[in-house]
C-alpha positions in Angstrom: 6.1 36.8 35.8 3.8 35.9 33.2 6.0 37.9 30.9 9.1 35.9 32.0 7.3 32.8 31.4 6.3 34.0 27.8 9.7 34.6 27.4 10.8 31.4 28.2 8.2 29.6 26.3 9.3 31.9 23.2 12.9 30.8 23.8 12.2 27.2 24.1 10.2 27.4 20.9 12.9 29.1 19.3 15.5 26.4 20.2 13.2 23.7 19.0 12.7 25.6 15.8 16.6 25.9 15.2 17.1 22.2 16.1 14.4 21.2 13.6 16.0 23.3 10.8 19.3 22.0 11.7 18.3 18.2 11.5 16.4 19.1 8.1 19.6 20.5 6.8 21.8 17.7 7.9 19.2 14.9 6.5 19.2 16.6 3.3 22.9 16.2 2.8 23.4 12.8 4.6 24.0 9.9 2.6 21.9 6.9 3.1 25.4 4.9 3.9 25.6 6.9 7.3 22.3 6.4 8.4 21.6 4.3 11.8 20.3 0.8 11.0 17.9 -1.0 10.6 16.5 1.9 8.2 13.8 1.5 5.5 14.8 3.7 2.7 12.6 4.9 -0.3 14.0 5.8 -3.7 12.0 9.0 -4.6 12.9 9.0 -8.3 11.8 5.2 -8.6 8.5 6.1 -6.8 8.1 9.0 -9.2 8.6 6.7 -12.2 6.3 4.0 -10.9 3.7 6.2 -10.2 3.9 8.3 -13.5 3.9 4.8 -15.5 0.5 3.6 -13.9 -1.1 7.1 -14.3 -0.1 7.3 -18.0 -1.1 3.7 -18.7 -4.6 4.1 -17.9 -4.9 7.6 -18.9 -4.2 5.9 -22.5 -7.1 3.4 -21.7 -9.4 6.2 -20.6 -9.9 4.4 -17.3 -9.8 6.2 -13.7 -6.9 5.5 -11.7 -7.8 5.2 -8.0 -4.5 4.1 -6.2 -4.7 2.0 -3.2 -2.8 3.6 -0.3 -2.3 0.6 2.0 1.1 0.1 1.2 2.6 3.3 2.3 0.0 5.3 4.1 1.6 8.4 3.9 0.2 11.7 2.3 3.8 12.6 0.6 3.3 9.3 -1.5 -0.5 9.7 -2.1 0.3 13.3 -3.7 2.4 11.3 -6.1 0.2 8.6 -6.9 -2.7 11.5 -7.8 -0.7 13.9 -8.9 -1.5 16.3 -6.3 -5.4 16.3 -6.8 -5.8 14.7 -3.2 -8.9 12.9 -4.8 -10.0 9.6 -5.9 -8.3 7.0 -3.5 -8.7 3.6 -1.8 -7.9 2.8 2.0 -8.1 -0.4 3.8 -8.5 1.3 7.4 -10.7 3.8 8.9 -7.6 5.2 10.3 -6.4 5.7 6.9 -9.5 7.3 5.8 -9.4 9.9 8.8 -5.9 10.5 8.1 -6.3 11.4 4.4 -9.6 13.3 5.2 -7.6 15.2 7.8 -4.9 15.8 5.2 -7.3 17.4 2.6 -8.4 14.2 0.7 -11.9 13.9 -0.6 -13.5 10.8 -2.6 -12.1 8.2 -0.6 -13.4 4.7 -0.7 -13.1 2.4 2.4 -12.4 -0.9 0.7 -13.4 -3.2 3.6 -16.6 -4.8 4.4 -18.2 -2.6 6.6 -19.5 -4.0 10.0 -21.6 -2.5 12.9 -18.7 -1.2 15.0 -17.5 0.8 12.2 -20.8 2.4 10.7 -20.7 5.4 13.0 -17.3 6.1 11.9 -18.2 5.6 8.1 -21.1 7.8 8.8 -19.2 10.9 10.5 -16.9 10.3 7.2 -19.6 10.6 5.0 -21.1 13.5 6.4 -18.0 15.4 6.6 -16.5 14.7 3.2 -18.2 15.2 -0.4 -17.8 11.5 -1.4 -17.1 8.8 1.0 -17.6 5.2 -0.2 -18.3 2.0 1.7 -18.0 -1.7 0.8 -20.7 -4.1 1.4 -21.0 -8.0 0.6 -23.8 -8.9 2.7 -27.4 -8.1 3.6 -26.9 -7.4 7.4 -24.3 -4.8 6.6 -26.9 -3.2 4.4 -29.4 -3.1 7.1 -26.8 -1.7 9.5 -26.4 1.4 7.0 -30.3 1.6 6.6 -30.3 1.8 10.5 -27.9 4.9 10.3 -29.4 7.4 7.7 -26.9 10.2 7.0 -27.5 13.7 7.9 -27.6 16.8 5.7 -29.8 15.1 2.9 -26.6 12.7 2.1 -26.9 9.0 1.0 -24.6 6.2 1.5 -22.3 5.6 -1.4 -22.0 1.7 -1.8 -19.8 -0.6 -3.6 -20.9 -4.2 -3.9 -18.0 -6.3 -3.3 -17.7 -9.2 -6.0 -15.7 -12.2 -5.4 -14.5 -13.2 -9.0 -12.6 -16.5 -7.9 -10.0 -14.6 -5.8 -11.6 -16.3 -2.8 -11.2 -13.8 -0.1 -14.0 -11.2 0.3 -17.2 -10.7 -1.7 -20.3 -12.4 -2.8 -19.5 -14.8 -5.3 -20.1 -13.8 -8.9 -22.0 -16.9 -9.9 -24.2 -16.8 -6.9 -27.7 -15.6 -7.3 -27.2 -13.8 -4.0 -25.2 -11.4 -5.6 -27.8 -10.0 -7.7 -30.2 -9.8 -5.3 -27.9 -7.9 -2.9 -27.4 -5.1 -5.8 -31.2 -5.1 -6.4 -31.6 -4.7 -2.6 -28.8 -2.1 -2.3 -30.5 0.2 -5.2 -34.0 -0.2 -3.7 -32.7 0.8 0.0 -33.9 4.4 0.7 -30.7 6.6 1.6 -28.5 4.2 0.0 -27.1 4.2 -3.5 -25.2 1.5 -5.3 -22.5 3.2 -6.8 -20.5 0.5 -8.0 -19.2 -3.0 -8.3 -15.5 -3.6 -6.7 -13.3 -6.8 -7.4 -9.8 -7.7 -6.6 -8.2 -9.9 -8.7 -5.9 -11.2 -6.3 -5.6 -14.4 -7.6 -3.1 -12.8 -10.3 -0.4 -13.2 -7.2 -0.6 -17.2 -7.8 0.7 -16.2 -11.7 4.1 -16.3 -13.3 4.7 -14.2 -16.1 2.7 -11.3 -18.2 0.6 -14.2 -19.9 -0.9 -15.6 -16.8 -1.3 -12.4 -15.2 -3.3 -11.1 -18.6 -5.6 -14.1 -18.3 -6.7 -13.4 -14.7 -7.1 -9.8 -15.6 -9.3 -10.8 -18.7 -11.2 -13.0 -16.8 -12.0 -10.9 -13.9 -12.7 -7.9 -16.2 -15.2 -10.2 -18.1 -17.0 -11.2 -14.9 -17.3 -7.5 -13.7 -18.7 -6.3 -17.0 -21.0 -9.1 -17.5 -22.4 -8.5 -14.0 -23.0 -5.0 -14.8 -24.9 -6.1 -17.8 -27.1 -8.1 -15.3 -27.8 -5.0 -13.4 -28.8 -3.2 -16.4 -31.1 -6.1 -17.5 -33.2 -5.6 -14.1 -33.1 -1.8 -14.6 -30.1 -0.9 -12.5 -28.1 1.7 -14.6 -25.0 4.0 -14.1 -23.5 1.8 -11.7 -19.5 1.8 -11.8 -17.1 -1.0 -12.2 -13.7 -1.4 -10.8 -11.0 -4.1 -10.3 -7.5 -4.3 -9.3 -4.2 -5.7 -8.4 -0.7 -4.5 -9.0 -0.1 -7.5 -11.3 -3.2 -7.0 -13.5 -2.8 -3.2 -13.7 0.8 -3.6 -14.5 -0.2 -5.4 -17.7 -3.8 -4.5 -18.3 -5.8 -6.0 -21.2 -7.4 -3.7 -23.6 -10.8 -4.6 -22.6 -10.0 -3.0 -19.0 -10.7 0.1 -21.0 -14.4 -0.8 -20.6 -14.3 -0.6 -16.8 -14.9 3.1 -14.8 -11.7 2.4 -12.6 -8.7 0.4 -11.4 -7.6 0.3 -7.8 -3.7 -0.8 -7.7 -1.5 0.2 -4.7 1.9 -2.0 -4.3 3.0 -0.7 -7.9 4.4 2.3 -6.3 7.1 0.5 -4.4 7.0 -2.9 -5.8 9.0 -5.6 -4.2 10.5 -9.0 -4.9 7.4 -10.9 -4.8 6.3 -8.6 -7.7 9.1 -9.4 -9.7 8.9 -13.1 -9.2 5.0 -12.7 -10.4 6.1 -10.7 -13.3 4.6 -7.3 -12.7 7.9 -5.6 -12.6 11.9 -5.8 -12.7 14.3 -5.4 -9.8 15.3 -2.2 -11.0 11.5 -1.0 -10.7 11.7 -1.9 -6.7 11.6 1.3 -4.7 12.3 0.2 -1.1 15.1 -1.2 0.8 15.8 -2.1 4.5 19.3 -1.1 5.0 21.2 -3.4 7.5 24.9 -3.8 9.5 26.8 -6.6 9.9 27.3 -6.9 13.8 28.9 -10.2 14.3 31.2 -12.7 12.7 30.8 -16.1 13.5 33.1 -18.6 11.7 32.3 -21.7 13.6 28.7 -21.8 12.0 30.0 -19.9 8.9 27.7 -17.0 9.5 27.2 -13.4 9.7 24.9 -11.5 12.2 22.9 -8.5 11.2 21.2 -6.0 12.8 17.6 -6.5 10.9 15.3 -9.1 12.4 11.7 -9.5 11.5 10.7 -6.3 13.6 12.5 -4.5 10.7 11.8 -6.7 7.5 8.5 -9.0 8.6 8.6 -12.7 8.3 6.4 -12.4 5.0 7.6 -14.7 2.1 10.1 -16.7 4.1 11.2 -19.9 2.4 10.1 -18.8 -0.9 13.2 -17.3 -2.0 16.6 -19.4 -2.8 18.3 -16.4 -0.8 15.9 -16.6 2.1 13.8 -13.8 3.8 15.0 -11.1 1.2 17.2 -10.5 -1.8 20.6 -9.3 -0.5 21.6 -6.6 -3.1 25.0 -7.0 -5.1 25.4 -10.2 -3.0 23.7 -13.2 -4.8 25.8 -15.7 -2.9 24.5 -14.8 0.3 21.1 -16.1 2.1 19.2 -14.6 4.9 18.5 -17.9 6.6 16.7 -16.8 9.8 15.7 -13.9 11.9 14.6 -13.0 15.7 13.1 -10.1 16.7 15.9 -7.9 16.1 18.7 -10.3 14.5 19.2 -11.8 11.2 21.6 -14.6 10.3 23.2 -14.4 6.9 25.4 -17.2 5.5 26.6 -18.2 1.8 24.3 -20.3 -0.2 27.4 -22.7 -0.9 31.0 -22.9 0.4 32.8 -21.0 3.0 32.0 -17.4 3.9 34.8 -14.6 3.3 34.5 -12.6 6.4 37.1 -10.0 5.2 34.4 -8.8 2.6 31.8 -8.0 5.3 33.6 -6.1 8.1 31.6 -5.2 11.3 29.6 -2.3 10.8 29.4 -2.8 6.9 26.1 -2.3 5.5 24.1 -4.7 3.5 20.9 -3.7 1.6 17.8 -6.0 1.4 15.0 -6.0 -1.0 12.1 -6.9 0.6 9.8 -9.8 -0.3 6.5 -7.9 0.1 6.8 -4.3 0.5 3.6 -3.6 2.3 4.4 -6.0 5.2 7.9 -4.6 5.3 6.6 -0.9 5.3 4.4 -1.7 8.0 7.2 -2.4 10.3 8.5 1.2 10.2 7.2 4.2 12.1 9.1 6.4 9.4 10.6 5.9 5.9 13.9 7.8 5.1 13.5 9.0 1.4 16.4 9.6 -0.9 17.4 10.7 -4.4 20.6 8.9 -5.8 21.5 7.9 -2.3 21.1 11.5 -0.9 18.6 11.7 1.9 16.0 14.3 0.9 13.4 14.0 3.7 11.3 11.6 5.7 7.4 10.3 5.3 5.7 9.2 8.4 2.7 6.7 7.8 -0.4 6.5 9.6 -0.8 3.2 11.6 -3.8 1.5 13.5 -7.1 0.8 12.2 
């Protein structure tokens, strides 16, 4: 009976392997025009071009690039962004941190203020990896780390989060509490002040390279001045890092004095980045493909199979074309979405329904690639319109 069962299991495994091979072979020859929609597609050639451009930009400045993984959350894209070094990355969730650690990554910075509920998991990662960094912006978090000393003679690698007028996370750079917290971190047993971390997210309010560079310059100055303050009180060898895709797409020369930068969205880019001035439309690597599923002449609208569950509602109302840019159709607007449906109508005039037969495909350029990617459990990767594989992102927190 055992031999029969073993044979059945082996046969079943063989069938599964055969089906997997057939699926892989089919997917490698499939055109994205044949995909079931809605589908999130990634242009591999553009991803590589964007990644190489950012790597080369900071190699020339002599600054370490520590790419952020939060936009895509996949191993494959991370390998491209790190040029297969599998080191020196930033994550925004502990699920990402564990995912990349399991995938052979090390030197991971968890760029989110650590809290008591997450200390245990952070400790496990710190003890497991050669380098795992945490972020602190308050004294209570420091006390939580102190109360959980690491095993194996390791110390907590802590980055102080500085708010350089971004207004989201961090100790305000002008607040005396910032310098005091840095001193407390450096003087706490079992804890090391590794670096100063700032996100110049206020670049997202910019329009054009000049404004972006002005914010990048200001943030760089603030961080470098803070490092000087640390040296003045005897705290040396502290790293400095700033980052946002706009600022790192148009860096200022003084960023060469930083230790690291940590952009993330640049690998995909999106319509929002093009409006800011970070990129051109041809640099946007991702699309959501959708099909026309309904004609409604009485309201001058098409219905498509892309709702907010495939695109997200991010950026709604900020574009003349609605929630996305409909590629090659500047005359169309994605006016509204429900969970699984989208309504498309002309910006002006009557819609020519003959141009958009039922079942025909439209290509949407998302406003915010991070939000849109989060809506999909798998990304279809293509090169010149031919499917070359799939990427599966990690999810959760």
